[in-house]
Coordinates of C-alpha atoms and ligand atoms in Angstrom, one line a residue:
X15 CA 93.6 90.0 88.8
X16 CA 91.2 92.6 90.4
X17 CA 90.3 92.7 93.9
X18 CA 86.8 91.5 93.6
X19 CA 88.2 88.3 91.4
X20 CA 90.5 87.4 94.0
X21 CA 88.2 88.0 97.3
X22 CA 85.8 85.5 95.3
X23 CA 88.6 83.1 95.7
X24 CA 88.5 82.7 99.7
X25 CA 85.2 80.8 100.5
X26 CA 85.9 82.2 104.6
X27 CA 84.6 85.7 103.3
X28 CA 81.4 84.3 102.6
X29 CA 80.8 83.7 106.6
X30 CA 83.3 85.4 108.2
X31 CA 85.6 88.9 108.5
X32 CA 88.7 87.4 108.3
X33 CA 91.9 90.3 109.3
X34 CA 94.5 88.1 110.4
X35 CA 97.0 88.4 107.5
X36 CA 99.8 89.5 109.8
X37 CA 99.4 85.7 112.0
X38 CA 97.7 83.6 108.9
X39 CA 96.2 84.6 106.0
X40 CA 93.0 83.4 104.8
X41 CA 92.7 80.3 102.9
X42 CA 92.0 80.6 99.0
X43 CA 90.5 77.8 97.4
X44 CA 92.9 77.1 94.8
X45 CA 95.5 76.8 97.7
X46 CA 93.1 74.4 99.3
X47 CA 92.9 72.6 96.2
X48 CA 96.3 72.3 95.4
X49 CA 96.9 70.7 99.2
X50 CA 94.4 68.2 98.0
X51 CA 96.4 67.8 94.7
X52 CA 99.3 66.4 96.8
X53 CA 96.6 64.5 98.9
X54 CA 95.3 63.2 96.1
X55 CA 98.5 62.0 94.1
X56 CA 99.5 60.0 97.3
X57 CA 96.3 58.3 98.0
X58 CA 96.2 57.2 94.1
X59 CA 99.3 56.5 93.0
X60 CA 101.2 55.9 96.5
X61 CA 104.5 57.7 95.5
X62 CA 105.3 61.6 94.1
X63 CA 108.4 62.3 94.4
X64 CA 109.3 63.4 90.9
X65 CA 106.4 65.1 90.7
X66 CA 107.0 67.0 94.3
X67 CA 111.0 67.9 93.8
X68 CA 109.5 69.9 90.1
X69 CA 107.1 71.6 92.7
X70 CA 109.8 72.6 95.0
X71 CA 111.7 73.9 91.9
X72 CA 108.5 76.1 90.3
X73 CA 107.7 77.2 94.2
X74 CA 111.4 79.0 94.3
X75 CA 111.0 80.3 91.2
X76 CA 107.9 82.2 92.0
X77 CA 109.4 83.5 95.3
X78 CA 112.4 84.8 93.3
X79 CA 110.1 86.3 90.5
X80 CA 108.2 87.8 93.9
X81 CA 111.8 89.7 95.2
X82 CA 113.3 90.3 91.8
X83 CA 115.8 87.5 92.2
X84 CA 117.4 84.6 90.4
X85 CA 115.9 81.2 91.6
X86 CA 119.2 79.9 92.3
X87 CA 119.6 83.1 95.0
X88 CA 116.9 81.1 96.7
X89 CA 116.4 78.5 99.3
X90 CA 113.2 76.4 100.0
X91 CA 113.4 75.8 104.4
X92 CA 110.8 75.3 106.7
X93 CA 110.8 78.3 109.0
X94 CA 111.9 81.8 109.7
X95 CA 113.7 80.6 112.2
X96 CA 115.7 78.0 110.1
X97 CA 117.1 80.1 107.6
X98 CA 118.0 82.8 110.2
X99 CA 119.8 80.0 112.0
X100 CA 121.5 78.4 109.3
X101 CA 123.0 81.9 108.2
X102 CA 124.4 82.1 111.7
X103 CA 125.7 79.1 111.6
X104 CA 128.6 80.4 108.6
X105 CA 129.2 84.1 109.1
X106 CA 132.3 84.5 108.4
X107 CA 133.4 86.3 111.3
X108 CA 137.2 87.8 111.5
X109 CA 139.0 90.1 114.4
X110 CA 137.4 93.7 114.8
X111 CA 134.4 92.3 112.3
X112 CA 132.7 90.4 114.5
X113 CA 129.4 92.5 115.7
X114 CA 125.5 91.3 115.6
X115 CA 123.1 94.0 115.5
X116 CA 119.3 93.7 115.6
X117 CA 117.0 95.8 117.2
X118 CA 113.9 95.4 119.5
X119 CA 111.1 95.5 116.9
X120 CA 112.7 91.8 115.7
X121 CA 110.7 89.1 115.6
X122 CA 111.9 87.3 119.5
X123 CA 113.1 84.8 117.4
X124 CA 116.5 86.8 115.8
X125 CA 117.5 87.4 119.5
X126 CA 117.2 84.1 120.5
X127 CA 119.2 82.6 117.7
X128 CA 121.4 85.1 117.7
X129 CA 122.1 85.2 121.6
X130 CA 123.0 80.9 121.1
X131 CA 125.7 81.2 119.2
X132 CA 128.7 81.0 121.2
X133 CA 130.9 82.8 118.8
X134 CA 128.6 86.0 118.4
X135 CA 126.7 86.1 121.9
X136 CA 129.1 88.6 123.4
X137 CA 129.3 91.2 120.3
X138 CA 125.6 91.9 119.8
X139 CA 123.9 95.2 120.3
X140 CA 120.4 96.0 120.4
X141 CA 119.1 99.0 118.7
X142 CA 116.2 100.1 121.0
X143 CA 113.2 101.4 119.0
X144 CA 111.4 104.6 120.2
X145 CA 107.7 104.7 120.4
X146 CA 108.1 101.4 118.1
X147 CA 110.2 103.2 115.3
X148 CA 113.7 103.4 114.8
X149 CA 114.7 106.1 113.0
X150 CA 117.8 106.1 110.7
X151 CA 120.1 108.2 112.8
X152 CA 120.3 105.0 115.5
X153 CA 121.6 103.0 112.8
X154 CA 124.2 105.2 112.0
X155 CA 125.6 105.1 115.5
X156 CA 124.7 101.6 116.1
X157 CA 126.1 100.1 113.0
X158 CA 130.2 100.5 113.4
X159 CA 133.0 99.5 110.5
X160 CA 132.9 96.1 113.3
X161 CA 129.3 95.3 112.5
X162 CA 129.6 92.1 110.1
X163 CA 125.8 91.7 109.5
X164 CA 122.8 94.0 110.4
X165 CA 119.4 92.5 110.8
X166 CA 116.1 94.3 110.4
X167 CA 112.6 94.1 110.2
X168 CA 110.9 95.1 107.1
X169 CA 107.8 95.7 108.8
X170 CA 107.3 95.8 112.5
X171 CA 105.3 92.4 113.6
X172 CA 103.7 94.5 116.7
X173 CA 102.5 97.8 115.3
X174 CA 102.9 97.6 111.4
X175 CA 105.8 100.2 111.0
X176 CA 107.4 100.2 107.8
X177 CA 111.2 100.5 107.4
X178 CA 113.2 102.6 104.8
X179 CA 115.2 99.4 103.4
X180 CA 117.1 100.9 100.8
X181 CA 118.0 103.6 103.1
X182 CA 119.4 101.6 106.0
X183 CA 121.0 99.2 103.5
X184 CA 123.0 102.6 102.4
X185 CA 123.9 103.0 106.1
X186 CA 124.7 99.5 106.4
X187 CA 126.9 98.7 103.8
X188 CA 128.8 102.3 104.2
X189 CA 130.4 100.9 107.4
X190 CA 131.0 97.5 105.7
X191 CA 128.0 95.2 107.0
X192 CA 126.0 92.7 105.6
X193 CA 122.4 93.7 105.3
X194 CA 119.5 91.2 106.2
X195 CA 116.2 91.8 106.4
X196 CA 113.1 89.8 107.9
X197 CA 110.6 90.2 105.1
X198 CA 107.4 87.9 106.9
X199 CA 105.5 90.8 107.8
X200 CA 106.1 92.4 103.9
X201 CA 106.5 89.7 101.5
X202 CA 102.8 89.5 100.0
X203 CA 101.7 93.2 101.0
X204 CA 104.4 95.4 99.7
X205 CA 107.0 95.1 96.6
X206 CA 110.3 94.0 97.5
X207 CA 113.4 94.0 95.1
X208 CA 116.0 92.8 96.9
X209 CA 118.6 93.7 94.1
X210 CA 117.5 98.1 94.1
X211 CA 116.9 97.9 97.9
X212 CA 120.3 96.4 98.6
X213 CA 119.4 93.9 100.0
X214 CA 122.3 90.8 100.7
X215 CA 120.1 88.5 102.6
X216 CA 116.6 88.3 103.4
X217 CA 114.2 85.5 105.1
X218 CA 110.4 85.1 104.7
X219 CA 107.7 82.6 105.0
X220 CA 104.5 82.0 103.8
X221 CA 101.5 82.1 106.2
X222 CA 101.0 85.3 106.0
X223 CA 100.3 87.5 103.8
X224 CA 101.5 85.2 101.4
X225 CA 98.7 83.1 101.9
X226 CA 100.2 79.7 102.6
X227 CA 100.5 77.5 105.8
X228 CA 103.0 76.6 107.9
X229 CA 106.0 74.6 106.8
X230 CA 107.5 77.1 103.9
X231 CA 110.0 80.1 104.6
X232 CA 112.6 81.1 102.1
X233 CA 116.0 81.8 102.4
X234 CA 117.9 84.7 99.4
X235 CA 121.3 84.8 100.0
X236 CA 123.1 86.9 96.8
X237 CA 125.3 85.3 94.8
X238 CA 128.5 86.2 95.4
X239 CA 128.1 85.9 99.1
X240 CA 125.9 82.7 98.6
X241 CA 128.9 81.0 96.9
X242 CA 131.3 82.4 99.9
X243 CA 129.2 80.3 102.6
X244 CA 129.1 76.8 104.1
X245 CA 126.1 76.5 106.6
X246 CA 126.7 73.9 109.1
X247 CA 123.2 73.2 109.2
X248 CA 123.0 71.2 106.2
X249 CA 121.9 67.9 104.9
X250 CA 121.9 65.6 101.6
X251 CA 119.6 68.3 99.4
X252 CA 122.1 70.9 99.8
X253 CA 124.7 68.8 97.8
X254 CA 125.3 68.0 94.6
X255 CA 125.7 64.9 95.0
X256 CA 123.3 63.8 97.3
X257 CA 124.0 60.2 97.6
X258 CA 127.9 60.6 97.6
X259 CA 128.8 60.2 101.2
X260 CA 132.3 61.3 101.2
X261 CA 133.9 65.1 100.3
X262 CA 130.5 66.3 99.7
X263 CA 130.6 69.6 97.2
X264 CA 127.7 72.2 98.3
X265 CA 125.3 73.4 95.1
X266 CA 126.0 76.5 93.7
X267 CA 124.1 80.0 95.0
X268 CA 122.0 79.6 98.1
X269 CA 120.4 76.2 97.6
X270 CA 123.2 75.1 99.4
X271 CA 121.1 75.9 102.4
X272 CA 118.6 73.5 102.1
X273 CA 119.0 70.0 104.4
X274 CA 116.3 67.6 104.1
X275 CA 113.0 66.8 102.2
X276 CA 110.8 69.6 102.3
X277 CA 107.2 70.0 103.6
X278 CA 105.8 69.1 100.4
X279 CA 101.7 69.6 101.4
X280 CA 103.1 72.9 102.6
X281 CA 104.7 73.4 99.2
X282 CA 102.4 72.8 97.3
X283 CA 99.8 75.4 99.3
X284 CA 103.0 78.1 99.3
X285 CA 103.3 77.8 95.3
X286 CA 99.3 78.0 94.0
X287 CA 99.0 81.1 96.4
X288 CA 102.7 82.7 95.2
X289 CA 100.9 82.5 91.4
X290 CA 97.7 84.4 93.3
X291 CA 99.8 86.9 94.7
X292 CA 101.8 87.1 91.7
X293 CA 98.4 87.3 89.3
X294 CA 97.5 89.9 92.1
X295 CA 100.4 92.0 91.5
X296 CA 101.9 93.5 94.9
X297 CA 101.7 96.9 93.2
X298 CA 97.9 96.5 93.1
X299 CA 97.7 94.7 96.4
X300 CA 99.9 97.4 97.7
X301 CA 97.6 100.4 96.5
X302 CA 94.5 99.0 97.7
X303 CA 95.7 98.0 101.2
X304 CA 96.9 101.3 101.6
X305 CA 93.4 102.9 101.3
X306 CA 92.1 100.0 103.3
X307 CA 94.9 101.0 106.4
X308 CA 94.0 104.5 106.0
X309 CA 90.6 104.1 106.5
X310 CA 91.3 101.6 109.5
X311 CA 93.2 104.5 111.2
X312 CA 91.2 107.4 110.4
X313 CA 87.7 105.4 111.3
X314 CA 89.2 103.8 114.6
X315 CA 90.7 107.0 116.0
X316 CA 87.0 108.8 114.8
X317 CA 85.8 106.3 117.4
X318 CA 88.1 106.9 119.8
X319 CA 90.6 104.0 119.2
X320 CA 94.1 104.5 120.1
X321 CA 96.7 103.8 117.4
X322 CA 100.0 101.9 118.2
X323 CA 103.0 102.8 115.5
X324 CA 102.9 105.6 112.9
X325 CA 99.5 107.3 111.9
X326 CA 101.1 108.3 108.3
X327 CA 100.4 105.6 105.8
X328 CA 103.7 105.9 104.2
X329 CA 105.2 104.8 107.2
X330 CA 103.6 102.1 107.6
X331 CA 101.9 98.4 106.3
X332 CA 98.4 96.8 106.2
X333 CA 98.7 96.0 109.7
X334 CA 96.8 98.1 112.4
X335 CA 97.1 97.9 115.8
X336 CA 94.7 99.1 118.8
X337 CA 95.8 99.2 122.0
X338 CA 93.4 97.4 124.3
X339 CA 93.0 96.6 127.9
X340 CA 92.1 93.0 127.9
X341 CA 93.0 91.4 124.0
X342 CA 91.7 88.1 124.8
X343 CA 88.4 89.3 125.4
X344 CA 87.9 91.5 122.9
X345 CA 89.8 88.5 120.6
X346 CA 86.6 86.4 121.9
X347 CA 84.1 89.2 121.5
X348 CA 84.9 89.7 118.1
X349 CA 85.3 86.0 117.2
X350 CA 81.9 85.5 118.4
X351 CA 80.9 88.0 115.6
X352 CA 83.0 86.0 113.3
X353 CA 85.3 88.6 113.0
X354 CA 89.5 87.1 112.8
X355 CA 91.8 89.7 114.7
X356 CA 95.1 89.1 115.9
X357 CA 96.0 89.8 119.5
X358 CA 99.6 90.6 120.7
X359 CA 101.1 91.9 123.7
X360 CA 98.4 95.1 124.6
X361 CA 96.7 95.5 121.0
X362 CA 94.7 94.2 118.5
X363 CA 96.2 93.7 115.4
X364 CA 93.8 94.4 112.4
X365 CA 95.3 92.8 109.2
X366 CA 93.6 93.2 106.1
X367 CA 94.5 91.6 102.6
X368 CA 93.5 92.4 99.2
X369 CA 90.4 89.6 99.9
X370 CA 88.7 92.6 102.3
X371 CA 86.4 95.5 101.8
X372 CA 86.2 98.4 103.6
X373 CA 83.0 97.9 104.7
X374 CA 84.8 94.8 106.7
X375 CA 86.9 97.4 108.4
X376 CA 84.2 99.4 109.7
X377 CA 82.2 96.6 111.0
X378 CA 85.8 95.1 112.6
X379 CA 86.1 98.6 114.3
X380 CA 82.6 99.1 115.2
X381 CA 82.9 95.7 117.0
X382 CA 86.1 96.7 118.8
X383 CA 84.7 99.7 120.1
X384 CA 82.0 98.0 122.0
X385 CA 84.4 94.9 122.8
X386 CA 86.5 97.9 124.2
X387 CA 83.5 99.7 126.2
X388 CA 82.0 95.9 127.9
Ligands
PLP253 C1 108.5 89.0 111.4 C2 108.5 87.6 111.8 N1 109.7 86.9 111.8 C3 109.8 85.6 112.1 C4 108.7 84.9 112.6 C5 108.9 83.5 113.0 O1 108.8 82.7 111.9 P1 109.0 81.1 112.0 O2 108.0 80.6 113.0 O3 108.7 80.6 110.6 O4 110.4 80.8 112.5 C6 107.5 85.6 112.7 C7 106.3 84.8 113.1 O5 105.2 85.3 113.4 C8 107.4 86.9 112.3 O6 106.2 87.6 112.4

């Protein structure tokens, strides 16, 4: 699908400049139609659970089609937060293989699940990122033959960096750990193949720049290690026997995760805009965002905007950030203009998808210069 098909998709663009991709994506129409699909079916035929558990089904296929995985590598949850939790609640952690390592450019939530669990809470270490990168060398000395699972960032929620996956997974998995990655800030923007990247277990959901709403993350787990787990956070749709109430057998591969009834309105939203993304193509999506970031940073610096993260776009995703002195105010500023930015910590976060134009980005940054100067 080419980039002027799909920006006709998302009525916002009609009214508004809308570069919030890396907090929520814009809405699409068929995603707003297919919420009203499970609306609808509710309101006419008062019951859709048949119909619902096939959407589940079709939703993890298209997330495993997305990462180059088998859809029963995949579990449907309902945050992040959730799937990271439920790993931790089954590592199987032995005598000198017992380390947590995750660095500072985490999302806040891996440190605070990690840091709960009483069996892990005093063997973590925190790689500490410089100028908001980390680069490879302070995983080799972080990572020890004791680390039993490393957890990283694909891309860097605060400043857009872009992590080498296949390279740390080489790192990673030389000393023996378990590689898993936080793909929120990637899944949608960049290509991911969990299989060539190494990759053992990764986590995403799909606001973003997947271009759902809340109430949808995804859990891969591969196979073989899949198989080897038995989350304590668990629940009736993670058995194969659901309605057996003793000696309960898990499913096979990672839908052993899942617990209870999903978020279906959610669902339904997170599987129309996977077929967008996947009609897209990430490789295209991926090429055009990558002129659209370069023209974000080579415009705003022109200006006089300072750049958080790395200026080179290799290193980095659709995701710009400015510092500024005071982001709620410029937030305001520009939302007064109708323009959607994303504030965090001391910059503001410029997220374009492939719905934007560059002549979006100019007016964004033309904006956030005077918001900057008031
Ligand atoms: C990289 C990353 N990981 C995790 C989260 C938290 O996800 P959830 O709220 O689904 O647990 C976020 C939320 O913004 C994020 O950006």
């Amino acid at each position: 699908m080419n980039q002027e098909y799909f920006r006709d998709l998302f009525p916002i663009v009609a009214t508004h400049i809308h570069l919030a991709a890396c907090s929520q994506g814009a809405l699409a129409k068929p995603v707003s139609d297919a919420i009203d699909r499970y609306k609808n079916s509710l309101l006419e035929s008062g019951t859709n659970w048949g119909e619902t558990i096939k959407k589940v089904a079709e939703t993890r296929e298209k997330f495993a089609q997305l990462i180059g995985a088998e859809a029963d590598e995949v579990a449907l949850l309902c945050s992040v937060s959730d799937a990271i939790s439920a790993i931790a609640t089954c590592l199987p952690s032995e005598k000198n293989k017992n380390k947590i390592v995750f660095t500072d450019i985490d999302f806040p939530t891996v440190s605070h699940i990690w840091l709960r669990q009483e069996v892990f809470k005093n063997d973590i270490s925190v790689i500490g990122s410089i100028d908001g990168e980390i680069p490879l060398e302070l995983y080799e000395k972080a990572v020890t033959h004791e680390t039993l699972l490393t957890s990283v960032p694909h891309v860097n929620y605060y400043n857009g960096f872009k992590q080498d996956i296949g390279a740390i997974a080489e790192i990673v998995h030389r000393k023996g750990s378990l590689l898993m990655v936080d793909a929120y800030q990637a899944a949608g923007q960049i290509p991911i193949k969990v299989k060539e990247m190494g990759i053992d277990i990764l986590v995403a959901g799909t606001r973003k720049y997947l271009l759902g709403i809340p109430g949808v993350a995804f859990l891969y787990v591969k196979k073989d290690l899949a198989q080897k787990l038995k989350p304590r956070a668990t629940g009736w749709l993670g058995q194969v026997s659901p309605f057996e109430i003793n000696n309960p057998v898990f499913h096979d591969g990672t839908r052993r995760f899942e617990t209870g009834t999903p978020a279906f309105i959610s669902v339904y939203a997170a599987c129309e805009a996977l077929k967008m993304i996947l009609d897209g193509g990430v490789g295209n999506i991926e090429e055009y965002l990558i002129k659209l970031t370069k023209l974000a940073i080579e415009y705003g610096q022109e200006k006089g905007l300072n750049l958080a993260g790395p200026e080179d776009v290799e290193k980095r995703a659709s995701l710009i950030s400015f510092f500024s002195e005071n982001i709620s105010k410029a937030e305001e500023l520009l939302r007064s203009k109708n323009i959607i930015v994303s504030p965090r910590k001391d910059v503001i976060r410029i997220a374009p998808h492939y719905y934007n134009t560059g002549d979006e980005i100019i007016k964004a940054v033309d904006e956030l210069v005077i918001a900057q100067n008031i």
